[in-house]
CSV table of C-alpha atoms in Angstrom, one decimal:
chain,number,residue,atom,x,y,z
T,1,MET,CA,134.9,98.2,49.7
T,2,TYR,CA,131.9,96.0,49.3
T,3,LYS,CA,128.3,97.3,48.9
T,4,SER,CA,125.2,95.4,49.9
T,5,ASP,CA,124.7,94.0,46.4
T,6,GLY,CA,128.2,92.4,46.3
T,7,THR,CA,129.7,95.0,44.0
T,8,THR,CA,132.5,97.3,45.0
T,9,THR,CA,133.0,101.0,44.8
T,10,THR,CA,136.0,100.5,42.4
T,11,SER,CA,134.0,98.3,40.0
T,12,VAL,CA,131.2,100.9,40.0
T,13,LEU,CA,133.6,103.7,39.1
T,14,LYS,CA,135.1,101.5,36.3
T,15,ASN,CA,131.7,100.9,34.7
T,16,LEU,CA,130.5,104.5,34.6
T,17,PRO,CA,128.9,105.9,31.4
T,18,GLN,CA,131.4,107.8,29.1
T,19,TRP,CA,129.8,111.2,29.9
T,20,LEU,CA,130.0,110.6,33.6
T,21,THR,CA,133.6,110.8,34.9
T,22,LYS,CA,135.0,109.8,38.3
T,23,ARG,CA,135.5,113.5,39.0
T,24,HIS,CA,131.7,114.0,38.6
T,25,VAL,CA,130.9,111.2,41.0
T,26,LEU,CA,133.4,112.3,43.7
T,27,PHE,CA,132.0,115.9,43.4
T,28,ALA,CA,128.5,114.6,43.8
T,29,LEU,CA,129.4,112.5,46.8
T,30,ALA,CA,131.2,115.4,48.5
T,31,LEU,CA,128.2,117.7,47.9
T,32,ALA,CA,125.8,115.2,49.3
T,33,THR,CA,127.9,114.7,52.4
T,34,SER,CA,128.1,118.5,52.9
T,35,LEU,CA,124.4,118.9,52.6
T,36,LEU,CA,123.8,116.1,55.1
T,37,LEU,CA,126.1,117.6,57.7
T,38,LEU,CA,124.5,121.1,57.2
T,39,PHE,CA,121.1,119.5,57.7
T,40,SER,CA,122.3,117.8,60.9
T,41,PHE,CA,123.8,121.0,62.4
T,42,ASN,CA,120.6,122.9,61.6
T,43,SER,CA,118.5,120.2,63.2
T,44,TRP,CA,120.6,120.4,66.4
T,45,GLY,CA,120.5,124.2,66.4
T,46,PRO,CA,123.1,126.5,68.1
T,47,GLU,CA,121.0,127.1,71.2
T,48,VAL,CA,117.9,125.6,72.8
T,49,HIS,CA,115.8,126.7,75.8
T,50,LEU,CA,115.5,123.9,78.3
T,51,PRO,CA,114.3,123.6,81.9
T,52,HIS,CA,116.7,122.6,84.6
T,53,VAL,CA,115.2,120.0,86.9
T,54,THR,CA,116.6,118.8,90.2
T,55,THR,CA,114.7,115.7,91.3
T,56,GLY,CA,113.0,115.9,94.7
T,57,THR,CA,114.1,113.7,97.6
T,58,ALA,CA,110.8,113.1,99.3
T,59,ASP,CA,108.2,113.0,96.6
T,60,ALA,CA,105.3,110.6,97.1
T,61,GLN,CA,105.5,107.3,95.4
T,62,LYS,CA,102.9,106.7,92.7
T,63,SER,CA,101.1,103.4,92.8
T,64,ALA,CA,100.2,101.3,89.8
T,65,SER,CA,96.5,101.8,90.6
T,66,SER,CA,96.8,105.6,90.4
T,67,ASN,CA,94.1,107.6,88.6
T,68,SER,CA,95.1,109.6,85.6
T,69,ASP,CA,93.9,113.1,84.4
T,70,ASN,CA,95.3,114.2,81.1
T,71,GLY,CA,98.3,111.9,81.5
T,72,VAL,CA,99.1,113.1,85.0
T,73,LEU,CA,99.3,110.3,87.6
T,74,ARG,CA,97.0,110.8,90.6
T,75,PRO,CA,98.6,108.6,93.4
T,76,GLN,CA,96.7,106.8,96.1
T,77,CYS,CA,97.9,107.7,99.6
T,78,ALA,CA,96.8,106.8,103.1
T,79,GLY,CA,96.7,110.4,104.4
T,80,ARG,CA,94.3,111.7,101.8
T,81,ASP,CA,92.1,108.6,101.7
T,82,LYS,CA,91.7,108.9,105.5
T,83,VAL,CA,91.2,112.6,105.9
T,84,ALA,CA,89.7,114.0,102.7
T,85,SER,CA,86.0,113.8,101.9
T,86,LEU,CA,86.5,111.7,98.8
T,87,ASN,CA,83.0,112.2,97.4
T,88,LEU,CA,83.5,116.0,97.5
T,89,TRP,CA,86.9,115.6,96.0
T,90,ASP,CA,85.5,113.5,93.1
T,91,GLU,CA,82.9,116.2,92.5
T,92,SER,CA,85.6,118.9,92.4
T,93,GLN,CA,87.6,117.0,89.9
T,94,SER,CA,84.7,116.3,87.5
T,95,LYS,CA,83.1,119.7,87.8
T,96,TYR,CA,85.7,121.6,85.7
T,97,SER,CA,86.6,119.1,83.0
T,98,GLY,CA,85.1,121.4,80.3
T,99,LEU,CA,87.3,124.5,81.1
T,100,MET,CA,90.2,125.6,78.9
T,101,ASP,CA,93.4,123.7,79.5
T,102,ASP,CA,95.7,125.8,77.2
T,103,LYS,CA,95.0,129.2,78.8
T,104,PHE,CA,95.2,130.6,82.4
T,105,THR,CA,93.6,133.2,84.5
T,106,ILE,CA,95.3,135.6,87.0
T,107,ALA,CA,93.5,136.3,90.2
T,108,ILE,CA,94.9,139.4,91.9
T,109,GLN,CA,93.7,140.2,95.4
T,110,THR,CA,93.8,143.9,96.4
T,111,TYR,CA,92.8,146.1,99.3
T,112,ARG,CA,93.3,149.9,99.1
T,113,ARG,CA,96.7,149.8,97.4
T,114,PRO,CA,96.0,151.4,94.0
T,115,ASP,CA,99.6,152.2,93.2
T,116,GLU,CA,100.8,148.6,93.6
T,117,LEU,CA,97.8,147.3,91.8
T,118,ASN,CA,98.0,149.7,88.8
T,119,GLN,CA,101.8,149.0,88.4
T,120,THR,CA,101.2,145.3,88.3
T,121,LEU,CA,98.1,145.6,86.1
T,122,HIS,CA,99.8,147.8,83.6
T,123,LEU,CA,102.8,145.5,83.3
T,124,LEU,CA,100.5,142.5,82.6
T,125,THR,CA,98.2,144.3,80.1
T,126,ASP,CA,101.0,146.2,78.2
T,127,ASN,CA,102.8,143.0,77.2
T,128,VAL,CA,101.8,140.2,75.0
T,129,ILE,CA,101.3,137.0,77.1
T,130,PRO,CA,99.9,134.4,74.6
T,131,SER,CA,98.4,132.0,77.1
T,132,LEU,CA,96.7,134.6,79.4
T,133,HIS,CA,92.9,134.5,79.0
T,134,GLU,CA,91.7,136.9,81.8
T,135,ILE,CA,92.8,138.9,84.8
T,136,VAL,CA,90.4,139.0,87.7
T,137,ILE,CA,90.8,141.6,90.4
T,138,VAL,CA,89.5,140.4,93.7
T,139,TRP,CA,88.3,143.6,95.1
T,140,ASN,CA,88.3,143.4,99.0
T,141,ASP,CA,87.6,147.0,99.7
T,142,LEU,CA,83.8,146.8,100.3
T,143,GLU,CA,83.5,150.6,101.0
T,144,SER,CA,84.6,151.7,97.5
T,145,THR,CA,83.5,151.0,94.0
T,146,PRO,CA,86.0,149.3,91.7
T,147,PRO,CA,86.9,150.7,88.2
T,148,PRO,CA,84.9,149.4,85.3
T,149,ASN,CA,85.9,146.2,83.5
T,150,PHE,CA,87.9,146.6,80.3
T,151,VAL,CA,89.7,144.7,77.6
T,152,SER,CA,93.4,145.3,77.1
T,153,ALA,CA,95.0,146.3,73.7
T,154,HIS,CA,96.0,142.6,73.4
T,155,GLY,CA,92.5,141.3,73.9
T,156,VAL,CA,92.8,140.2,77.5
T,157,GLY,CA,89.8,140.9,79.6
T,158,VAL,CA,90.2,142.6,83.0
T,159,ARG,CA,87.3,141.9,85.4
T,160,TYR,CA,86.8,143.4,88.9
T,161,ARG,CA,85.1,141.0,91.2
T,162,VAL,CA,83.7,142.6,94.4
T,163,SER,CA,84.4,140.2,97.3
T,164,ARG,CA,81.6,139.0,99.6
T,165,ARG,CA,83.7,140.1,102.5
T,166,ASN,CA,87.2,141.4,103.2
T,167,SER,CA,88.7,137.9,103.6
T,168,LEU,CA,91.9,136.3,102.4
T,169,ASN,CA,89.8,133.3,101.4
T,170,GLU,CA,88.3,135.4,98.6
T,171,LYS,CA,91.3,134.9,96.4
T,172,LEU,CA,91.0,131.2,96.8
T,173,PHE,CA,87.3,131.1,95.8
T,174,PRO,CA,86.6,129.1,92.6
T,175,ASP,CA,84.8,131.9,90.7
T,176,PRO,CA,82.0,130.4,88.7
T,177,GLU,CA,82.9,132.7,85.8
T,178,TYR,CA,86.4,131.3,85.5
T,179,LYS,CA,87.0,129.8,82.1
T,180,THR,CA,90.3,128.1,82.7
T,181,LYS,CA,91.6,125.2,84.8
T,182,ALA,CA,94.8,127.1,85.7
T,183,ILE,CA,94.5,130.0,88.1
T,184,LEU,CA,97.6,132.1,88.9
T,185,LEU,CA,97.0,133.3,92.4
T,186,SER,CA,98.7,136.7,92.9
T,187,ASP,CA,99.0,139.6,95.4
T,188,ASP,CA,98.8,143.1,93.9
T,189,ASP,CA,102.5,143.8,94.6
T,190,VAL,CA,104.0,140.6,93.2
T,191,HIS,CA,104.5,139.3,89.7
T,192,TYR,CA,106.6,137.2,87.3
T,193,PRO,CA,108.3,139.1,84.5
T,194,PRO,CA,105.6,139.0,81.7
T,195,ALA,CA,108.1,137.3,79.3
T,196,ASP,CA,108.3,134.3,81.8
T,197,LEU,CA,104.6,133.7,82.4
T,198,ASP,CA,104.1,131.4,79.4
T,199,PHE,CA,107.1,129.3,80.4
T,200,VAL,CA,105.8,129.0,84.0
T,201,PHE,CA,102.3,128.1,82.9
T,202,GLN,CA,103.5,125.4,80.5
T,203,THR,CA,105.7,124.0,83.2
T,204,TRP,CA,102.7,123.9,85.5
T,205,ARG,CA,100.8,122.0,82.8
T,206,LYS,CA,103.5,119.4,82.3
T,207,TYR,CA,104.9,118.9,85.8
T,208,GLY,CA,102.7,120.5,88.5
T,209,ARG,CA,99.1,120.8,87.5
T,210,HIS,CA,98.0,119.0,90.7
T,211,ARG,CA,100.5,120.8,92.9
T,212,LEU,CA,100.9,124.4,93.9
T,213,THR,CA,103.5,125.8,91.5
T,214,GLY,CA,105.0,129.1,92.2
T,215,ALA,CA,107.9,131.5,92.7
T,216,PHE,CA,108.6,131.8,96.4
T,217,ALA,CA,109.5,128.7,98.4
T,218,ARG,CA,109.3,128.5,102.2
T,219,CYS,CA,110.6,125.9,104.7
T,220,VAL,CA,109.2,124.1,107.7
T,221,ASP,CA,111.6,123.1,110.4
T,222,THR,CA,111.2,120.8,113.5
T,223,PRO,CA,113.8,122.3,115.9
T,224,ARG,CA,112.5,120.4,118.9
T,225,GLY,CA,111.6,117.2,117.2
T,226,PRO,CA,108.4,116.0,115.5
T,227,GLY,CA,105.4,118.3,116.0
T,228,SER,CA,107.5,121.4,116.9
T,229,TYR,CA,107.0,123.1,113.5
T,230,GLN,CA,108.7,126.3,112.7
T,231,TYR,CA,108.2,128.4,109.6
T,232,SER,CA,111.3,129.8,107.9
T,233,LEU,CA,112.4,131.6,104.7
T,234,CYS,CA,114.9,128.8,103.7
T,235,ARG,CA,117.8,131.2,103.9
T,236,GLU,CA,120.3,128.7,105.6
T,237,LYS,CA,123.4,128.3,103.5
T,238,GLY,CA,123.4,125.1,101.5
T,239,ARG,CA,119.8,124.4,102.1
T,240,SER,CA,117.9,122.9,99.1
T,241,GLU,CA,114.7,121.4,100.4
T,242,TYR,CA,111.4,123.3,100.9
T,243,ALA,CA,107.8,122.4,101.8
T,244,LEU,CA,105.7,125.4,100.8
T,245,VAL,CA,105.2,127.9,98.0
T,246,LEU,CA,103.5,131.2,98.8
T,247,THR,CA,100.1,131.8,97.2
T,248,GLY,CA,101.2,135.4,96.6
T,249,LEU,CA,102.4,134.1,93.3
T,250,ALA,CA,101.5,130.5,92.5
T,251,PHE,CA,99.5,128.4,90.0
T,252,ALA,CA,96.7,126.3,91.4
T,253,HIS,CA,94.2,124.0,89.7
T,254,ILE,CA,90.7,125.2,90.1
T,255,GLU,CA,89.6,121.8,91.4
T,256,VAL,CA,91.9,122.3,94.4
T,257,LEU,CA,90.3,125.7,95.0
T,258,ASP,CA,86.9,124.2,94.7
T,259,TYR,CA,87.7,121.5,97.3
T,260,PHE,CA,89.2,124.1,99.6
T,261,SER,CA,86.0,126.1,99.4
T,262,SER,CA,83.7,123.1,99.9
T,263,THR,CA,81.5,122.1,102.8
T,264,ASP,CA,84.0,119.6,104.1
T,265,PRO,CA,84.2,120.2,107.8
T,266,LEU,CA,88.0,120.4,107.8
T,267,MET,CA,88.0,123.0,105.0
T,268,THR,CA,85.4,125.0,106.8
T,269,ARG,CA,87.6,125.0,109.9
T,270,LEU,CA,90.6,126.2,107.9
T,271,ARG,CA,88.7,129.1,106.3
T,272,THR,CA,87.3,130.1,109.7
T,273,ALA,CA,90.9,130.2,111.2
T,274,ILE,CA,92.1,132.2,108.2
T,275,ASP,CA,89.4,134.8,108.8
T,276,GLU,CA,90.1,134.9,112.6
T,277,HIS,CA,93.8,135.5,112.2
T,278,PHE,CA,93.7,137.2,108.8
T,279,ASN,CA,96.8,135.1,107.9
T,280,CYS,CA,97.9,131.6,107.0
T,281,GLU,CA,95.8,131.2,103.8
T,282,ASP,CA,98.9,130.1,101.9
T,283,ILE,CA,99.9,127.6,104.5
T,284,ALA,CA,96.3,126.2,104.5
T,285,LEU,CA,96.2,125.8,100.7
T,286,ASN,CA,99.6,124.1,100.8
T,287,PHE,CA,98.2,121.6,103.3
T,288,VAL,CA,95.2,120.9,101.2
T,289,SER,CA,97.1,120.7,97.9
T,290,SER,CA,99.8,118.3,99.4
T,291,MET,CA,97.1,116.2,101.0
T,292,LEU,CA,95.1,115.8,97.7
T,293,SER,CA,98.1,115.3,95.4
T,294,CYS,CA,100.3,113.4,97.9
T,295,GLU,CA,103.2,115.5,96.6
T,296,GLY,CA,105.0,118.6,97.7
T,297,PRO,CA,104.9,121.9,95.8
T,298,LEU,CA,107.0,123.0,92.8
T,299,GLU,CA,109.1,126.1,92.6
T,300,VAL,CA,109.5,127.5,89.1
T,301,HIS,CA,111.4,130.4,87.7
T,302,GLY,CA,111.8,131.9,84.2
T,303,MET,CA,114.7,133.8,82.8
T,304,GLY,CA,114.1,136.8,85.1
T,305,LEU,CA,113.6,137.2,88.8
T,306,PRO,CA,110.0,137.5,90.1
T,307,VAL,CA,109.2,140.9,91.6
T,308,ASN,CA,108.0,141.4,95.2
T,309,THR,CA,107.8,145.0,96.3
T,310,GLU,CA,106.8,144.2,99.9
T,311,PRO,CA,105.1,147.4,100.9
T,312,LYS,CA,105.3,148.5,104.5
T,313,SER,CA,101.6,147.9,105.0
T,314,GLY,CA,101.7,144.2,104.1
T,315,ILE,CA,100.4,141.5,106.4
T,316,SER,CA,103.9,140.0,106.8
T,317,ARG,CA,105.1,143.3,108.4
T,318,LYS,CA,102.7,143.1,111.3
T,319,PRO,CA,104.1,142.2,114.8
T,320,GLY,CA,103.7,138.5,115.7
T,321,HIS,CA,103.5,137.4,112.1
T,322,ALA,CA,106.2,134.7,112.5
T,323,LYS,CA,104.7,133.2,115.7
T,324,LEU,CA,101.2,133.1,114.1
T,325,ARG,CA,102.5,131.1,111.2
T,326,ASN,CA,104.2,128.7,113.5
T,327,ASP,CA,100.9,128.3,115.4
T,328,CYS,CA,99.1,127.6,112.1
T,329,LEU,CA,101.5,124.9,111.2
T,330,ARG,CA,101.0,123.2,114.6
T,331,ASP,CA,97.2,123.7,114.6
T,332,PHE,CA,96.7,122.6,111.0
T,333,SER,CA,98.7,119.4,111.5
T,334,ASP,CA,96.7,118.6,114.6
T,335,TRP,CA,93.4,119.1,112.7
T,336,PHE,CA,94.6,116.9,109.7
T,337,GLY,CA,95.8,114.2,112.1
T,338,TYR,CA,99.1,114.1,110.3
T,339,MET,CA,101.6,116.4,108.4
T,340,PRO,CA,100.7,116.4,104.7
T,341,LEU,CA,103.5,118.9,103.8
T,342,GLN,CA,106.5,117.2,102.1
T,343,ASN,CA,110.0,118.4,101.7
T,344,THR,CA,111.2,118.5,98.1
T,345,THR,CA,114.3,119.7,96.3
T,346,GLU,CA,112.5,120.0,92.9
T,347,ARG,CA,113.0,123.2,91.0
T,348,ILE,CA,112.6,124.1,87.4
T,349,VAL,CA,114.5,127.1,86.1
T,350,GLN,CA,114.4,128.3,82.4
T,351,GLY,CA,117.9,128.5,80.9
T,352,ILE,CA,119.9,128.2,77.7
T,353,LEU,CA,121.9,125.1,76.8
T,354,ALA,CA,124.6,125.9,74.2
T,355,ILE,CA,125.7,123.1,72.0
């Protein structure tokens, strides 16, 4: 066997010093080989946690002229450029550049459901969630005084914010006291398992920071052709695409909330409709988010299942709920002048890959 210097392994072994035998050399080579293999196996590891990604089938194409924010492409698209107030959108994007990017805030809206709120709040404050900065309770009961603010045993501040009025828009308000770019919108009866929250947040940072990223996907059908929109729970067997994620448990960038709460006439019209119907705030924010990002939402799950207790007093239990949401889909698409929602099959689920 030839080495790079023209010598052979045999000649090297013949010219060894007297005190160094062939047995010593072979033993040393065997030891080195064993250490190398051991190092390689340890580097690979027995198990690693990896996300499972299914690529979407209808995601917006990103142009070469796209803007970039922290490495995330911001595609140009005709719908947004035609409908959105771009000056207001530019202001919303630049306004929050100084907020924390490596932490998130949970905004929980509640109205006279102390049992559900306390159960969710205790779960979030009793567990260590490294990236959680603050929990803000959006207090919509204007006739009662909320409890005092406090700091959990793990150093997470809990702040009660009394709403300006009892409105579903209040949860989507860009609180000027927010310190983070990421806002996890939440109802008082819904939550991710605490152990999964950091994974979902980091997934939002990497893959969905300009999209609504959440736990519960919903579908939009057109049973009678274009324009005949029908809201559904995506329960058809074999169905994989979806177009919405519920804001009962979803991450949103504060800049999207800021634009939604702006003086843009279309945003004002959406907020007015939400107050009139006391419904459809999640559909509206999906419209706005998909318009601004030119992408569909993103469904993300951790190792456990998200919890939704669905109390009997919930809005979704009221008669006419399904028809109202169909009406919102139709009306909103008319107001936008096009349908910004996009079907996608993208999902990210935390799992274990054994090697």
